[in-house]
Amino acid sequence: MCEANAYLVKDGEESLIMESVDIVQPEEGGTWRLVSIFGEQKNVKARIKEMNLVNHRILFEEDAG
Amino acid sequence: MCEANAYLVKDGEESLIMESVDIVQPEEGGTWRLVSIFGEQKNVKARIKEMNLVNHRILFEEDAG
């Protein structure tokens, strides 16, 4: 399976938002909807900082604005 | 390997932007930098419409604004 883990980067530290993310979709207001392979859903108000698919990592960072 | 293919959706049709994308990173001015597992790089001025990692698909759409 090729899902990825989503992390929030803050002050140089990564905290796990969700494991095994399958779907990433933009919502209104600078929010991203994450859906895991288990059907779990979460909305994250943050910017995408980087995605590294081979390493199964999606990094978000809080919007400075 | 867990790379994905990136497509641009326009008028309901998908055209392939890049195969085997590893890295997706935001750049300035609403542009995304794509890097494939082969080291190929491409900049795409578009919005992310949806990512489906299990299906290895990243969909972009042109910014309406």
Short mmCIF file of N, CA and C in Angstrom, two decimals, chain A residues 51 53-54, chain B residues 2-9 14-25 31-46 50 52 55-60:
data_model
loop_
_atom_site.label_atom_id
_atom_site.label_comp_id
_atom_site.label_asym_id
_atom_site.label_seq_id
_atom_site.Cartn_x
_atom_site.Cartn_y
_atom_site.Cartn_z
N MET A 51 5.70 17.14 0.27
CA MET A 51 5.29 15.74 0.24
C MET A 51 6.43 14.92 -0.33
N LEU A 53 6.68 11.17 -1.41
CA LEU A 53 5.84 9.97 -1.53
C LEU A 53 6.63 8.69 -1.35
N VAL A 54 7.86 8.67 -1.86
CA VAL A 54 8.66 7.45 -1.73
C VAL A 54 8.94 7.17 -0.25
N CYS B 2 6.43 3.96 -4.19
CA CYS B 2 5.14 4.57 -3.92
C CYS B 2 5.01 5.95 -4.54
N GLU B 3 5.63 6.14 -5.64
CA GLU B 3 5.45 7.39 -6.35
C GLU B 3 4.06 7.42 -6.97
N ALA B 4 3.69 8.60 -7.49
CA ALA B 4 2.37 8.76 -8.09
C ALA B 4 2.49 9.47 -9.43
N ASN B 5 1.48 9.37 -10.23
CA ASN B 5 1.44 10.14 -11.47
C ASN B 5 0.65 11.42 -11.26
N ALA B 6 1.15 12.51 -11.84
CA ALA B 6 0.49 13.80 -11.69
C ALA B 6 -0.23 14.15 -12.99
N TYR B 7 -1.48 14.55 -12.86
CA TYR B 7 -2.31 14.90 -14.02
C TYR B 7 -2.86 16.31 -13.87
N LEU B 8 -3.04 16.98 -14.98
CA LEU B 8 -3.76 18.25 -15.00
C LEU B 8 -5.16 18.00 -15.54
N VAL B 9 -6.15 18.39 -14.74
CA VAL B 9 -7.55 18.22 -15.16
C VAL B 9 -8.05 19.52 -15.76
N GLU B 14 -8.12 14.62 -18.32
CA GLU B 14 -6.85 14.54 -17.61
C GLU B 14 -5.70 14.41 -18.59
N SER B 15 -4.70 15.29 -18.41
CA SER B 15 -3.48 15.10 -19.20
C SER B 15 -2.32 14.87 -18.24
N LEU B 16 -1.47 13.96 -18.59
CA LEU B 16 -0.36 13.58 -17.72
C LEU B 16 0.67 14.71 -17.66
N ILE B 17 1.01 15.12 -16.45
CA ILE B 17 2.07 16.11 -16.28
C ILE B 17 3.40 15.41 -16.07
N MET B 18 3.43 14.47 -15.17
CA MET B 18 4.67 13.77 -14.87
C MET B 18 4.38 12.40 -14.27
N GLU B 19 5.14 11.42 -14.68
CA GLU B 19 5.04 10.09 -14.11
C GLU B 19 5.98 9.95 -12.92
N SER B 20 5.65 9.04 -12.03
CA SER B 20 6.56 8.63 -10.96
C SER B 20 7.05 9.80 -10.12
N VAL B 21 6.09 10.64 -9.70
CA VAL B 21 6.42 11.79 -8.88
C VAL B 21 6.76 11.33 -7.46
N ASP B 22 7.88 11.82 -6.97
CA ASP B 22 8.27 11.53 -5.59
C ASP B 22 7.97 12.73 -4.69
N ILE B 23 8.47 13.91 -5.11
CA ILE B 23 8.39 15.09 -4.25
C ILE B 23 7.45 16.14 -4.83
N VAL B 24 6.60 16.68 -3.99
CA VAL B 24 5.69 17.77 -4.35
C VAL B 24 5.90 18.87 -3.32
N GLN B 25 6.26 20.05 -3.80
CA GLN B 25 6.64 21.13 -2.90
C GLN B 25 6.08 22.45 -3.41
N THR B 31 2.72 28.05 -7.51
CA THR B 31 3.38 27.04 -8.32
C THR B 31 3.79 25.86 -7.44
N TRP B 32 3.71 24.66 -8.01
CA TRP B 32 4.18 23.46 -7.32
C TRP B 32 5.38 22.90 -8.07
N ARG B 33 6.38 22.51 -7.31
CA ARG B 33 7.57 21.87 -7.88
C ARG B 33 7.41 20.36 -7.74
N LEU B 34 7.51 19.68 -8.85
CA LEU B 34 7.42 18.22 -8.86
C LEU B 34 8.79 17.65 -9.19
N VAL B 35 9.17 16.61 -8.47
CA VAL B 35 10.42 15.90 -8.76
C VAL B 35 10.09 14.42 -8.85
N SER B 36 10.48 13.81 -9.95
CA SER B 36 10.20 12.39 -10.12
C SER B 36 11.31 11.55 -9.47
N ILE B 37 11.06 10.26 -9.39
CA ILE B 37 12.08 9.35 -8.83
C ILE B 37 13.31 9.27 -9.73
N PHE B 38 13.18 9.76 -10.95
CA PHE B 38 14.32 9.79 -11.88
C PHE B 38 15.08 11.11 -11.80
N GLY B 39 14.62 12.01 -10.95
CA GLY B 39 15.30 13.29 -10.79
C GLY B 39 14.80 14.37 -11.73
N GLU B 40 13.85 14.03 -12.57
CA GLU B 40 13.24 15.01 -13.47
C GLU B 40 12.48 16.04 -12.63
N GLN B 41 12.56 17.30 -13.01
CA GLN B 41 11.86 18.34 -12.28
C GLN B 41 10.93 19.11 -13.20
N LYS B 42 9.82 19.54 -12.63
CA LYS B 42 8.88 20.33 -13.40
C LYS B 42 8.13 21.25 -12.45
N ASN B 43 7.86 22.47 -12.88
CA ASN B 43 7.03 23.39 -12.10
C ASN B 43 5.65 23.50 -12.73
N VAL B 44 4.65 23.42 -11.89
CA VAL B 44 3.27 23.44 -12.37
C VAL B 44 2.54 24.59 -11.69
N LYS B 45 1.98 25.48 -12.48
CA LYS B 45 1.19 26.57 -11.90
C LYS B 45 -0.26 26.14 -11.88
N ALA B 46 -0.68 25.57 -10.78
CA ALA B 46 -2.02 25.02 -10.68
C ALA B 46 -2.34 24.75 -9.21
N GLU B 50 -6.99 17.02 -5.97
CA GLU B 50 -7.11 15.86 -5.09
C GLU B 50 -5.88 14.98 -5.24
N ASN B 52 -4.74 11.03 -4.40
CA ASN B 52 -5.20 9.69 -4.02
C ASN B 52 -3.97 8.79 -4.04
N ASN B 55 -4.13 5.01 -5.04
CA ASN B 55 -4.28 4.87 -6.49
C ASN B 55 -3.17 5.58 -7.27
N HIS B 56 -2.20 6.13 -6.56
CA HIS B 56 -1.02 6.74 -7.19
C HIS B 56 -1.40 7.90 -8.09
N ARG B 57 -2.34 8.71 -7.66
CA ARG B 57 -2.78 9.80 -8.52
C ARG B 57 -2.74 11.13 -7.78
N ILE B 58 -2.19 12.14 -8.46
CA ILE B 58 -2.23 13.52 -7.99
C ILE B 58 -2.90 14.32 -9.09
N LEU B 59 -4.02 14.95 -8.76
CA LEU B 59 -4.74 15.74 -9.75
C LEU B 59 -4.55 17.22 -9.48
N PHE B 60 -4.14 17.95 -10.50
CA PHE B 60 -4.06 19.40 -10.44
C PHE B 60 -5.16 19.99 -11.31
#
